[in-house]
CSV table of C-alpha atoms in Angstrom, one decimal:
chain,number,residue,atom,x,y,z
A,1,MET,CA,18.7,25.8,-7.8
A,2,GLN,CA,17.9,29.2,-6.4
A,3,HIS,CA,14.3,30.0,-5.5
A,4,SER,CA,12.7,33.3,-4.6
A,5,VAL,CA,10.6,33.1,-1.4
A,6,THR,CA,8.2,35.6,0.1
A,7,PRO,CA,7.2,35.5,3.7
A,8,ALA,CA,3.7,34.1,4.7
A,9,ASP,CA,1.9,33.1,7.9
A,10,PRO,CA,1.7,29.3,8.2
A,11,GLN,CA,-2.1,29.6,8.7
A,12,LEU,CA,-2.6,31.7,5.5
A,13,PRO,CA,-5.2,29.9,3.3
A,14,ILE,CA,-3.7,28.3,0.2
A,15,ALA,CA,-5.7,30.5,-2.2
A,16,GLU,CA,-4.3,33.7,-0.5
A,17,ALA,CA,-0.8,32.2,-0.4
A,18,LEU,CA,-1.0,31.5,-4.1
A,19,GLN,CA,-2.1,35.1,-4.9
A,20,LEU,CA,0.7,36.4,-2.7
A,21,ALA,CA,3.3,34.4,-4.5
A,22,ILE,CA,2.0,35.6,-7.9
A,23,SER,CA,1.8,39.2,-6.8
A,24,LYS,CA,5.4,39.1,-5.4
A,25,LYS,CA,6.6,37.1,-8.5
A,26,ALA,CA,8.0,34.5,-6.0
A,27,ASP,CA,8.5,30.8,-6.6
A,28,MET,CA,7.5,30.0,-3.0
A,29,VAL,CA,6.0,31.3,0.2
A,30,GLY,CA,7.7,30.5,3.5
A,31,PHE,CA,7.8,30.8,7.2
A,32,GLU,CA,10.2,29.9,10.1
A,33,ARG,CA,9.5,27.0,12.4
A,34,ASP,CA,11.8,25.3,14.8
A,35,GLN,CA,14.8,27.2,13.4
A,36,LYS,CA,14.0,25.9,9.9
A,37,ARG,CA,12.7,27.8,6.9
A,38,MET,CA,9.6,26.0,5.7
A,39,VAL,CA,8.3,26.7,2.2
A,40,ALA,CA,5.5,25.8,-0.2
A,41,HIS,CA,6.1,26.0,-3.9
A,42,ARG,CA,3.8,28.0,-6.1
A,43,ASP,CA,3.1,25.0,-8.4
A,44,ASP,CA,2.0,22.9,-5.4
A,45,LEU,CA,-0.2,25.7,-4.1
A,46,SER,CA,-1.8,25.8,-7.6
A,47,LYS,CA,-2.4,22.1,-7.5
A,48,MET,CA,-4.1,22.3,-4.1
A,49,ASN,CA,-6.2,25.2,-5.3
A,50,ALA,CA,-7.3,23.3,-8.4
A,51,MET,CA,-8.4,20.4,-6.2
A,52,GLY,CA,-10.7,22.7,-4.2
A,53,LEU,CA,-8.4,22.8,-1.2
A,54,SER,CA,-8.0,26.6,-1.2
A,55,SER,CA,-9.1,27.1,2.4
A,56,LEU,CA,-6.5,24.8,3.9
A,57,PRO,CA,-3.5,26.5,5.6
A,58,VAL,CA,-0.2,26.7,3.6
A,59,GLU,CA,1.6,24.8,6.4
A,60,CYS,CA,-0.2,21.6,5.4
A,61,ILE,CA,2.1,21.2,2.3
A,62,ALA,CA,5.2,23.1,3.6
A,63,VAL,CA,8.6,21.3,3.7
A,64,PRO,CA,12.1,22.5,4.6
A,65,GLU,CA,13.6,24.8,2.0
A,66,THR,CA,16.4,22.3,1.4
A,67,SER,CA,14.0,19.5,0.6
A,68,PRO,CA,14.4,17.7,-2.8
A,69,LEU,CA,10.6,17.3,-2.9
A,70,LEU,CA,10.4,20.9,-4.2
A,71,ARG,CA,9.5,21.5,-7.8
A,72,GLY,CA,12.6,21.8,-10.0
A,73,GLU,CA,14.5,19.2,-8.1
A,74,ARG,CA,12.7,16.5,-10.1
A,75,THR,CA,13.5,17.7,-13.6
A,76,ARG,CA,17.0,16.4,-14.0
A,77,LEU,CA,18.6,12.9,-14.1
A,78,ASN,CA,20.3,12.4,-10.7
A,79,GLN,CA,22.0,9.1,-11.4
A,80,SER,CA,22.2,6.3,-13.9
A,81,GLU,CA,23.6,2.8,-13.2
A,82,ASP,CA,24.3,-0.1,-15.6
A,83,TYR,CA,22.9,-3.4,-14.4
A,84,SER,CA,23.1,-5.2,-17.8
A,85,ARG,CA,25.6,-7.7,-16.5
A,86,ARG,CA,23.3,-8.6,-13.7
A,87,LEU,CA,20.3,-9.6,-15.8
A,88,THR,CA,20.8,-13.3,-16.0
A,89,ALA,CA,22.2,-13.4,-12.5
A,90,TYR,CA,19.0,-11.9,-11.1
A,91,PHE,CA,16.2,-12.6,-13.5
A,92,PRO,CA,14.9,-15.9,-14.9
A,93,VAL,CA,16.1,-16.7,-18.4
A,94,TYR,CA,12.7,-16.4,-20.1
A,95,PHE,CA,12.3,-12.8,-18.8
A,96,VAL,CA,15.8,-11.8,-20.0
A,97,ALA,CA,15.0,-13.3,-23.5
A,98,ALA,CA,11.8,-11.2,-23.6
A,99,LEU,CA,13.7,-8.1,-22.7
A,100,TYR,CA,16.3,-8.6,-25.5
A,101,GLU,CA,13.5,-9.2,-28.0
A,102,LEU,CA,11.7,-6.0,-26.8
A,103,GLN,CA,14.9,-4.0,-27.2
A,104,SER,CA,15.2,-5.1,-30.8
A,105,LEU,CA,11.6,-4.3,-31.6
A,106,MET,CA,11.7,-1.0,-29.7
A,107,GLN,CA,14.7,0.1,-31.8
A,108,ARG,CA,12.7,-0.5,-35.0
A,109,PHE,CA,9.7,1.3,-33.5
A,110,SER,CA,11.8,4.3,-32.8
A,111,ALA,CA,10.5,4.8,-29.2
A,112,LYS,CA,11.7,4.4,-25.7
A,113,ALA,CA,10.3,2.1,-23.0
A,114,PHE,CA,11.0,1.4,-19.4
A,115,VAL,CA,10.1,-1.0,-16.6
A,116,ILE,CA,9.1,1.0,-13.6
A,117,GLY,CA,7.9,-0.2,-10.2
A,118,GLY,CA,8.5,-3.2,-8.0
A,119,ILE,CA,10.7,-5.2,-10.4
A,120,THR,CA,13.2,-2.3,-10.8
A,121,ARG,CA,13.1,-1.5,-7.1
A,122,ASP,CA,13.7,-5.1,-6.1
A,123,LEU,CA,16.6,-5.4,-8.6
A,124,LEU,CA,18.5,-2.9,-6.4
A,125,LEU,CA,17.0,-3.9,-3.1
A,126,PHE,CA,17.7,-7.7,-3.2
A,127,LYS,CA,20.7,-9.7,-4.2
A,128,GLU,CA,19.2,-13.1,-4.5
A,129,LYS,CA,18.0,-14.4,-7.9
A,130,ARG,CA,14.4,-13.7,-8.6
A,131,LEU,CA,13.0,-17.1,-9.6
A,132,SER,CA,9.7,-15.9,-11.0
A,133,VAL,CA,8.4,-12.9,-13.0
A,134,LYS,CA,4.8,-13.1,-14.2
A,135,ASP,CA,3.5,-9.5,-14.5
A,136,VAL,CA,5.6,-6.6,-15.8
A,137,ASP,CA,4.6,-2.9,-15.8
A,138,MET,CA,6.0,-1.2,-18.9
A,139,THR,CA,5.9,2.5,-19.7
A,140,VAL,CA,6.3,3.7,-23.3
A,141,GLU,CA,7.5,7.2,-24.0
A,142,GLY,CA,5.0,7.5,-26.8
A,143,ASP,CA,1.9,5.6,-28.0
A,144,ALA,CA,1.6,2.3,-26.0
A,145,LEU,CA,-1.3,1.0,-28.0
A,146,ALA,CA,0.6,1.5,-31.3
A,147,PHE,CA,3.6,-0.2,-29.8
A,148,ALA,CA,1.6,-3.2,-28.6
A,149,ALA,CA,0.1,-3.6,-32.1
A,150,PHE,CA,3.6,-3.3,-33.6
A,151,LEU,CA,4.8,-6.1,-31.3
A,152,THR,CA,2.1,-8.5,-32.5
A,153,GLU,CA,2.7,-7.6,-36.2
A,154,ASN,CA,6.4,-8.2,-36.0
A,155,SER,CA,6.8,-11.1,-33.5
A,156,ARG,CA,4.9,-14.4,-33.0
A,157,ASN,CA,6.0,-14.4,-29.4
A,158,PHE,CA,3.8,-11.4,-28.4
A,159,THR,CA,0.0,-11.5,-28.3
A,160,VAL,CA,-2.3,-8.6,-27.4
A,161,GLU,CA,-4.8,-9.9,-24.8
A,162,GLU,CA,-6.7,-6.8,-24.0
A,163,GLN,CA,-6.7,-3.1,-25.0
A,164,PHE,CA,-8.1,-0.1,-23.1
A,165,PRO,CA,-8.1,2.9,-25.5
A,166,GLU,CA,-9.7,5.2,-23.0
A,167,PHE,CA,-6.6,4.7,-20.7
A,168,GLY,CA,-4.0,4.2,-23.5
A,169,THR,CA,-3.0,0.8,-22.1
A,170,ALA,CA,-2.7,-2.8,-23.3
A,171,LYS,CA,-2.1,-6.2,-21.9
A,172,VAL,CA,0.4,-8.2,-24.0
A,173,ARG,CA,1.4,-11.8,-23.4
A,174,TYR,CA,4.9,-13.1,-24.2
A,175,LYS,CA,4.7,-16.8,-25.1
A,176,ASP,CA,3.0,-18.5,-22.2
A,177,SER,CA,5.3,-17.2,-19.5
A,178,LEU,CA,4.8,-13.4,-19.1
A,179,MET,CA,2.1,-10.7,-19.1
A,180,PHE,CA,3.2,-7.1,-19.9
A,181,ASP,CA,1.0,-4.2,-19.0
A,182,PHE,CA,2.0,-1.4,-21.5
A,183,ALA,CA,1.0,2.2,-20.7
A,184,SER,CA,2.0,5.5,-22.3
A,185,THR,CA,3.9,7.9,-20.2
A,186,ARG,CA,1.4,10.4,-18.9
A,187,GLN,CA,0.5,13.5,-16.8
A,188,GLU,CA,-2.4,13.4,-14.5
A,189,ILE,CA,-4.5,15.7,-12.3
A,190,TYR,CA,-6.7,14.9,-9.3
A,191,PRO,CA,-10.0,16.7,-9.4
A,192,HIS,CA,-10.3,16.5,-5.7
A,193,CYS,CA,-8.7,14.8,-2.6
A,194,GLY,CA,-8.9,11.0,-3.0
A,195,ALA,CA,-10.4,11.1,-6.5
A,196,LEU,CA,-9.2,8.8,-9.3
A,197,PRO,CA,-6.7,10.7,-11.4
A,198,VAL,CA,-7.6,12.2,-14.8
A,199,VAL,CA,-5.1,11.8,-17.6
A,200,VAL,CA,-4.4,15.2,-19.3
A,201,ASN,CA,-1.5,14.3,-21.5
A,202,ARG,CA,0.0,11.1,-23.0
A,203,GLY,CA,3.4,10.3,-24.5
A,204,VAL,CA,5.1,12.9,-22.4
A,205,PRO,CA,8.9,12.8,-21.5
A,206,LEU,CA,9.7,10.2,-18.9
A,207,VAL,CA,10.5,12.7,-16.2
A,208,ASN,CA,6.9,14.1,-16.3
A,209,ASP,CA,5.6,10.5,-15.8
A,210,ILE,CA,8.0,9.9,-12.9
A,211,ILE,CA,6.6,12.8,-10.8
A,212,ARG,CA,3.1,11.4,-10.7
A,213,ARG,CA,4.2,8.2,-8.9
A,214,ASP,CA,4.0,7.3,-5.2
A,215,PHE,CA,7.5,7.0,-3.8
A,216,THR,CA,11.0,7.6,-5.0
A,217,VAL,CA,12.0,3.9,-4.7
A,218,ASN,CA,9.1,3.0,-7.0
A,219,ALA,CA,10.1,5.7,-9.6
A,220,LEU,CA,13.3,4.1,-10.9
A,221,ALA,CA,13.2,3.4,-14.6
A,222,PHE,CA,14.8,0.3,-16.1
A,223,SER,CA,15.6,1.1,-19.7
A,224,ILE,CA,14.7,-1.3,-22.6
A,225,HIS,CA,16.4,0.6,-25.4
A,226,GLU,CA,19.6,0.9,-23.3
A,227,LEU,CA,19.0,-2.5,-21.8
A,228,GLY,CA,19.9,-2.8,-18.1
A,229,HIS,CA,20.5,0.9,-17.5
A,230,VAL,CA,18.5,2.2,-14.5
A,231,LEU,CA,17.6,5.9,-14.5
A,232,ASP,CA,17.0,7.8,-11.3
A,233,TYR,CA,15.3,11.2,-11.3
A,234,ALA,CA,14.1,11.1,-7.7
A,235,ASN,CA,17.0,10.0,-5.5
A,236,GLY,CA,15.6,6.5,-5.4
A,237,PHE,CA,19.1,4.9,-5.4
A,238,GLN,CA,20.0,6.8,-2.2
A,239,ASP,CA,16.7,6.1,-0.5
A,240,ILE,CA,17.1,2.3,-1.1
A,241,GLN,CA,20.7,2.4,0.3
A,242,THR,CA,19.5,4.3,3.4
A,243,ARG,CA,16.2,2.4,3.5
A,244,HIS,CA,14.0,5.5,3.5
A,245,LEU,CA,10.6,5.9,1.9
A,246,ARG,CA,9.8,9.3,0.5
A,247,VAL,CA,6.9,10.8,-1.6
A,248,LEU,CA,7.9,12.6,-4.7
A,249,HIS,CA,6.1,15.9,-4.0
A,250,PRO,CA,4.3,17.7,-1.1
A,251,VAL,CA,0.8,17.3,-2.4
A,252,SER,CA,1.0,13.5,-2.7
A,253,PHE,CA,-1.1,12.5,0.3
A,254,PHE,CA,-3.8,15.0,-0.6
A,255,GLU,CA,-4.0,13.6,-4.1
A,256,ASP,CA,-4.2,10.0,-2.9
A,257,PRO,CA,-4.6,9.4,0.9
A,258,SER,CA,-4.3,5.6,0.4
A,259,ARG,CA,-0.6,6.3,-0.2
A,260,ILE,CA,-0.3,6.6,3.6
A,261,LEU,CA,-1.3,2.9,4.0
A,262,ARG,CA,0.9,2.0,1.1
A,263,ALA,CA,3.8,3.7,2.8
A,264,MET,CA,3.3,1.6,5.9
A,265,LYS,CA,3.0,-1.6,3.8
A,266,PHE,CA,6.4,-1.0,2.2
A,267,CYS,CA,8.0,0.1,5.5
A,268,ALA,CA,6.8,-3.1,7.2
A,269,ARG,CA,7.8,-5.3,4.2
A,270,PHE,CA,11.2,-3.8,3.6
A,271,ASP,CA,12.1,-2.5,7.0
A,272,PHE,CA,12.2,1.1,5.7
A,273,GLU,CA,11.7,4.4,7.7
A,274,LEU,CA,9.7,7.3,6.5
A,275,GLY,CA,11.8,10.3,5.3
A,276,GLU,CA,11.6,13.3,7.5
A,277,GLU,CA,9.5,15.4,5.1
A,278,THR,CA,7.3,12.5,4.3
A,279,ALA,CA,6.5,11.9,8.0
A,280,LEU,CA,5.7,15.6,8.3
A,281,LEU,CA,3.4,15.6,5.3
A,282,LEU,CA,1.7,12.5,6.6
A,283,GLU,CA,1.0,14.2,10.0
A,284,ASN,CA,-0.2,17.3,8.3
A,285,PHE,CA,-2.7,15.4,6.1
A,286,LEU,CA,-4.1,13.6,9.2
A,287,GLU,CA,-4.5,17.0,10.9
A,288,TYR,CA,-6.1,18.8,8.0
A,289,GLY,CA,-7.4,16.1,5.7
A,290,GLY,CA,-10.7,15.6,7.5
A,291,GLN,CA,-11.8,19.0,6.1
A,292,CYS,CA,-11.7,17.6,2.5
A,293,TYR,CA,-11.8,13.8,2.8
A,294,LYS,CA,-14.2,11.4,4.4
A,295,GLY,CA,-12.0,8.3,4.3
A,296,GLY,CA,-12.8,4.7,3.4
A,297,GLY,CA,-13.6,3.4,-0.1
A,298,GLU,CA,-12.1,0.6,-2.2
A,299,ARG,CA,-8.6,2.0,-2.5
A,300,ILE,CA,-8.3,2.4,1.3
A,301,LYS,CA,-9.6,-1.1,1.9
A,302,GLN,CA,-7.2,-2.6,-0.6
A,303,GLU,CA,-4.2,-0.8,0.8
A,304,LEU,CA,-5.2,-1.7,4.3
A,305,LYS,CA,-5.4,-5.3,3.2
A,306,GLY,CA,-1.9,-5.1,1.7
A,307,PHE,CA,-0.5,-3.6,4.9
A,308,LEU,CA,-2.2,-6.0,7.4
A,309,ALA,CA,-1.6,-9.1,5.1
A,310,ALA,CA,2.2,-8.5,5.0
A,311,ALA,CA,4.3,-11.3,6.5
A,312,GLU,CA,4.3,-11.2,10.3
A,313,SER,CA,7.4,-9.6,11.8
A,314,GLN,CA,8.6,-7.3,14.6
A,315,CYS,CA,8.9,-4.6,12.0
A,316,LYS,CA,5.2,-5.0,11.0
A,317,SER,CA,4.3,-4.9,14.7
A,318,GLN,CA,6.0,-1.5,15.0
A,319,TRP,CA,4.2,-0.1,12.0
A,320,ILE,CA,0.8,-1.3,13.3
A,321,ARG,CA,1.6,0.6,16.5
A,322,PHE,CA,2.4,3.6,14.3
A,323,PHE,CA,-0.8,3.1,12.4
A,324,ILE,CA,-2.8,3.4,15.7
A,325,GLU,CA,-0.7,5.9,17.7
A,326,LYS,CA,-0.4,8.4,14.8
A,327,ASP,CA,-4.2,8.2,14.1
A,328,CYS,CA,-3.7,6.6,10.6
A,329,TYR,CA,-6.7,4.3,11.3
A,330,ARG,CA,-8.8,7.5,10.7
A,331,LEU,CA,-8.2,6.9,7.0
A,332,LEU,CA,-11.0,4.3,7.4
A,333,ASN,CA,-13.4,7.0,8.5
A,334,MET,CA,-12.0,10.6,8.9
A,335,GLU,CA,-15.1,11.6,10.9
A,336,THR,CA,-14.6,9.1,13.6
A,337,ALA,CA,-14.4,10.3,17.2
A,338,TYR,CA,-13.1,6.9,18.4
A,339,ARG,CA,-9.6,6.8,19.9
A,340,PRO,CA,-8.2,3.3,20.6
A,341,GLY,CA,-7.1,2.7,24.2
A,342,ALA,CA,-3.8,1.4,25.4
A,343,GLU,CA,-5.1,-2.2,25.6
A,344,THR,CA,-6.3,-2.1,22.0
A,345,ILE,CA,-2.9,-0.7,20.9
A,346,GLU,CA,-1.1,-3.5,22.7
A,347,ARG,CA,-3.4,-6.2,21.3
A,348,LEU,CA,-3.1,-5.0,17.7
A,349,SER,CA,0.7,-4.6,17.8
A,350,GLY,CA,1.1,-8.0,19.7
A,351,VAL,CA,-1.0,-10.1,17.2
A,352,CYS,CA,2.1,-10.7,15.1
A,353,SER,CA,3.8,-12.6,18.0
A,354,ILE,CA,0.9,-15.2,18.2
A,355,LEU,CA,-0.8,-15.4,14.9
A,356,PRO,CA,1.9,-17.2,12.9
A,357,GLU,CA,1.6,-20.3,15.1
A,358,ILE,CA,-2.2,-20.3,14.6
A,359,GLU,CA,-1.9,-19.7,10.9
A,360,SER,CA,0.5,-22.6,10.6
A,361,ALA,CA,-1.7,-24.9,12.6
A,362,LEU,CA,-4.9,-24.0,10.6
A,363,SER,CA,-3.1,-23.8,7.3
A,364,SER,CA,-5.5,-26.2,5.6
A,365,TYR,CA,-8.4,-23.8,6.2
A,366,VAL,CA,-6.9,-20.3,5.8
A,367,ASP,CA,-7.2,-18.2,2.6
A,368,ARG,CA,-5.2,-15.3,1.3
A,369,ASP,CA,-7.3,-12.8,3.3
A,370,PHE,CA,-6.8,-14.6,6.6
A,371,LEU,CA,-4.3,-12.2,8.1
A,372,PHE,CA,-6.3,-9.1,7.2
A,373,ASP,CA,-9.5,-10.7,8.5
A,374,VAL,CA,-8.0,-11.5,11.9
A,375,TYR,CA,-6.5,-8.0,12.3
A,376,LEU,CA,-9.9,-6.5,11.2
A,377,CYS,CA,-11.5,-8.3,14.2
A,378,PHE,CA,-9.1,-6.7,16.6
A,379,LEU,CA,-9.2,-3.3,14.9
A,380,CYS,CA,-13.0,-3.2,15.3
A,381,ALA,CA,-13.3,-5.1,18.6
A,382,ASP,CA,-13.5,-2.1,21.0
A,383,MET,CA,-15.3,0.5,18.8
A,384,PRO,CA,-18.6,1.9,20.0
A,385,GLU,CA,-21.4,0.4,18.1
A,386,ASP,CA,-22.3,3.5,16.1
A,387,GLU,CA,-18.6,4.0,15.2
A,388,PHE,CA,-18.3,0.4,14.1
A,389,GLN,CA,-21.4,0.7,11.8
A,390,LYS,CA,-20.2,4.0,10.2
A,391,THR,CA,-16.6,2.8,9.8
A,392,THR,CA,-17.4,-0.6,8.3
A,393,GLN,CA,-20.0,0.9,6.0
A,394,ARG,CA,-17.5,3.6,4.8
A,395,LEU,CA,-14.8,1.0,4.3
A,396,GLY,CA,-17.1,-1.1,2.2
A,397,LEU,CA,-16.8,-4.4,4.1
A,398,THR,CA,-18.5,-7.4,2.6
A,399,ARG,CA,-21.4,-9.0,4.5
A,400,HIS,CA,-19.1,-11.9,5.4
A,401,GLU,CA,-16.4,-9.5,6.8
A,402,ARG,CA,-18.9,-7.6,8.9
A,403,GLU,CA,-20.4,-10.9,10.3
A,404,PHE,CA,-17.1,-12.3,11.7
A,405,ALA,CA,-16.0,-8.9,13.0
A,406,GLU,CA,-19.4,-8.4,14.7
A,407,HIS,CA,-19.2,-11.9,16.2
A,408,PHE,CA,-15.8,-11.3,17.6
A,409,ARG,CA,-17.0,-8.0,19.1
A,410,ARG,CA,-19.7,-10.0,21.0
A,411,ILE,CA,-17.6,-12.9,22.0
A,412,LYS,CA,-14.3,-11.2,22.9
A,413,PRO,CA,-15.2,-10.2,26.5
A,414,GLN,CA,-16.1,-13.9,27.3
A,415,VAL,CA,-13.3,-15.6,25.4
A,416,VAL,CA,-11.3,-16.8,28.4
A,417,GLU,CA,-14.4,-17.9,30.3
A,418,ARG,CA,-16.0,-19.5,27.3
A,419,PHE,CA,-13.0,-21.7,26.4
A,420,GLY,CA,-11.6,-22.0,29.9
A,421,ALA,CA,-13.4,-25.3,30.7
A,422,LEU,CA,-12.1,-27.1,27.6
A,423,HIS,CA,-9.5,-29.8,28.2
A,424,ASP,CA,-7.8,-32.6,26.5
A,425,PHE,CA,-10.5,-35.1,27.5
A,426,SER,CA,-13.5,-33.0,26.5
A,427,SER,CA,-16.2,-35.0,24.8
A,428,ALA,CA,-17.2,-34.7,21.1
A,429,ALA,CA,-20.5,-33.2,22.2
A,430,GLU,CA,-18.8,-30.6,24.4
A,431,ILE,CA,-16.4,-29.6,21.6
A,432,TYR,CA,-19.2,-29.5,19.0
A,433,ASP,CA,-21.3,-27.2,21.3
A,434,LEU,CA,-18.4,-25.0,21.9
A,435,PHE,CA,-17.4,-24.3,18.3
A,436,HIS,CA,-20.6,-24.7,16.4
A,437,GLY,CA,-21.9,-21.4,14.9
A,438,ILE,CA,-18.6,-19.5,15.4
A,439,PRO,CA,-17.2,-18.2,12.1
A,440,PHE,CA,-13.7,-19.5,11.3
A,441,VAL,CA,-12.0,-16.1,11.4
A,442,THR,CA,-13.8,-15.2,14.6
A,443,LEU,CA,-12.4,-18.4,16.2
A,444,ALA,CA,-8.9,-17.7,14.9
A,445,ALA,CA,-9.1,-14.2,16.6
A,446,CYS,CA,-10.4,-15.9,19.8
A,447,LEU,CA,-7.3,-18.1,19.7
A,448,VAL,CA,-5.1,-15.0,19.4
A,449,GLU,CA,-6.9,-13.5,22.4
A,450,LEU,CA,-6.3,-16.6,24.4
A,451,GLY,CA,-2.7,-16.6,23.4
A,452,PHE,CA,-2.2,-13.3,25.1
A,453,SER,CA,-3.2,-14.7,28.5
A,454,ASN,CA,-2.5,-18.4,28.3
A,455,PRO,CA,-0.5,-19.7,25.3
A,456,LYS,CA,-0.6,-23.3,26.6
A,457,HIS,CA,-4.4,-23.4,26.8
A,458,MET,CA,-4.6,-21.7,23.4
A,459,ARG,CA,-2.9,-24.8,21.9
A,460,THR,CA,-5.4,-27.1,23.7
A,461,VAL,CA,-8.3,-25.1,22.2
A,462,GLN,CA,-6.6,-25.1,18.9
A,463,GLU,CA,-6.2,-28.9,18.8
A,464,ALA,CA,-9.9,-29.3,19.8
A,465,PHE,CA,-10.9,-26.9,17.0
A,466,LEU,CA,-9.0,-28.9,14.5
A,467,LYS,CA,-10.8,-32.1,15.7
A,468,TYR,CA,-14.1,-30.3,15.2
A,469,LYS,CA,-13.1,-29.1,11.7
A,470,ARG,CA,-12.0,-32.6,10.6
A,471,LYS,CA,-14.7,-34.8,12.3
A,472,TRP,CA,-17.8,-33.0,13.5
A,473,GLU,CA,-18.3,-29.6,11.8
A,474,LYS,CA,-20.7,-31.0,9.2
A,475,LEU,CA,-22.7,-33.1,11.6
A,476,ARG,CA,-26.3,-32.1,12.1
A,477,LEU,CA,-28.7,-33.2,14.9
A,478,GLU,CA,-31.7,-35.1,13.5
A,479,LEU,CA,-34.8,-35.8,15.4
A,480,ASP,CA,-37.2,-38.6,14.4
A,481,GLY,CA,-40.4,-39.8,16.0
């Protein structure tokens, strides 16, 4: 597709760049950098302007002129593949049965529906059979609430559990085995950087729903009415094959900065690399985002949890290093002046080589937040006190999370000395005195710290701690006359 481009300075404010594009009747403004022509589309300039980001420079959302992220490249179907013969080979039988019944009912309802998200991505990404499907995100090209009601009226297998008219969504149970989340296709706007989106139109064509999503690999649509056909409007097939993660448009990170952490989570989980333009847009947000975004909040915390709680691997270690070295940790508090030193970077990226052994040994006591909690201890360990207070407050840590992180900050400098005298023949009283009063997560972080310098002694301390947990933790000293 041919686009008209008018020259602009990369530091030109977005409001002025938009007016320039309008006055010149140009689709884009552009500039030269490193022998590449970088451009920003007028529609993206308009979105940034509407979000109150008019003073930011145009370069913050500029991408190479050949980039498929540009408006117009997302309005056509790039590829369609038929996976109908793989359904029973990949999905459990009860899920396939639900899909066929949905197809029959959908044809009677005269609408189209699609499974979009992780299930469709994983169908292409993995070859082994998926043994369990419990929750399914379903997008209806029309009225999702009306379709949910139609299901229950015409099949005893479907039951509406909850409805949310203000969002146009419904939770529908299939027998006792599946929960479908039905939502109408929709268009959204973001009032400002990091805000929750506002729905402006429902029941739109699928392609308009696709463009609002996070990454191309999560924008593949598994058709129900043409069961098993997977539609690709965003080059998701190609990105899965080449293992690249790409946003769908240049404004993506300014709309939702938590997508940066989500990107690292997926890269760590699936061994993906960031696409060239996506990496550039990430760096640009971190450079300019502090002017419009304070960081922290519930979405940042949840995506940080998802990233740090991913299974331990060398790939995850590399992305944790990326998280620190590329200043992505500033998403927790964009106003922070703290810069982690080399030792902190090595500690954080090296945790994954030690923590699995500790997690396995302490498995009877760990919960689902264990990995996140231990990483949080190391992430906060060397922050100056004022930065720690501001960051943890902005991130919205619970009292419990703050307590074990604060305890590790106090104890970390003395870990080796504190636990150094412990040996295989230490008495029960010595073990009790050593561990009593230390939060469980703090102790796990201490074990990791010991593992960096003396893995053998770490195991000695670990065994002593397990004795303490099993035998003596609940003992209390009683004095009588």
